[in-house]
């Protein structure tokens, strides 16, 4: 008999029950209650994080191998929950001002969060797919949430069609792997593959399809085409969510897949990840230079960041995996801060998103300008800010693994990428305000998020070792001896 | 055995031909009808494999519900499919080229295919617990034990899809007259009925 030990699943179960309960509340109370429901959803994410705290530290595999709970999934789930909570908090005031506040919004975000958490602890390809679909379906709807806006509808449709295509590729890869190994269980796939000195073609083709499907979800080049359009068209609050939590979930899933069942095929997937990483860094650096829309710029910036994160994975070492965990932590926090600033870009009650709208910000809103400047410096990887340490750990792991080409390419593209981050700083500080000043006032919760992010980004240097040790500790769970 | 093989080729041939007709038929209603035919052929293939439950579910769900819904939509919405298809024709060469490359690769993969030695053993693993004569019973046992978790998550996915469908399409329209039973019941004859005395020969004013 299989044991139904549901303890490792408690956070997910709690999150989905909370989503359903709050949905009922919303149905009865109507859209006026949407801000109450939003805060309740933030609280639900907080309680789920507390439940994670209560998880035993050792690895648990339950439900007949469907679910694995270890320190890695706990670490990544914290990041996902933080991203989800931050996205909901950032959205409350924005959605109200845009007159798009509906109680379904936070509920869908919670359901997407549950899907991401399932992705992170799945250890069966079927469970992986289910989590992925729960996440993606909720995100498609959220992207098109402002259905009266042509841009949002177009973004939603693009995201949906390309997402469905990538899910199809993923499923095709899974079917090939099943045909080859006769199993969709991570442990059985691993033991089947490790019997070969040289991995046969069937498994490699399956692996390539699975990688293509997941590379779409993390928007690594050359599967990044959807990212700028979707980021630009979606409501800014949704863009903030898209830039944080799903990336963490997808990269966590990729790490678990490649370092778990496909670990025997490391020689093969290392080449693919090498290519994805190099292509993403180059695309992220060069394509972002021509952008005039700040959300498109953030899209290319996130493509570039994914490229850096993939370097750590290509290193195929515990230090590399730890560097990816650390990088994702810093990435989520910088993203939350940057979007808190971007959400403030409103003029005469309408949101604006062009880079020239930032011109002269240092004179009209000095605090906001300095906050954005710090975040941009951190994203560019300028010491002593947090972004520098993330990149440092990644490049160190690449050098120890002998990936000199990737490390050099990474440094070069960071220099190129610094150009467009610094361009924003230049526009804010050295250009005359060409257009009317932005609206004043920032909601308290958004300001609090921004301050927390700034404290982390600037204060990281004070205690880098403890945070790095936590990330390394999480990654160690992926390398069982 | 020979009857089984003949039946397989018959249904598989019909399935492929009707699937081709679905995307090439000019009249969208014909497309839907060919889709129904292909569902039936696929169901027959499932029955041939011994999976009669899946085959029947395919007929009930896809033919009974989905295809009929398609038919409704196609008939209700007046979409000019020929016009929609006009622009798509220019992408056909590229599409065929990509598909041909993929087909060639898959063909090469098929020729060199050899499953892992323990594949058969692995495949039997979840079925070891199974008992019961019919595959409906076996499926039920698997769904509620080994695959209970994905089964529940599938429910959540459907919930998310349902919320999505409502969020994206439902609007509260102003100016719609709704029936309010309570107001109707509360109506009194004296509120709405007025009796006037009309003088003879004058007529009502």
XYZ file of C-alpha atoms in Angstrom, chain A residues 27 66 107 136 152 158 217 219 257 270 386 397 413 420 424:
15
model
C -18.568 35.554 -4.942
C 4.993 11.895 -6.687
C -7.317 34.158 -6.074
C 0.367 28.548 -16.762
C -3.693 42.917 -22.799
C 0.143 35.255 -27.577
C 8.843 28.928 -19.330
C 12.104 32.602 -21.388
C 15.031 17.612 -13.594
C 25.421 20.617 -20.388
C 23.634 42.455 -3.964
C 31.321 28.329 -10.171
C 27.532 40.850 -21.740
C 21.095 50.221 -20.649
C 17.971 54.777 -17.097
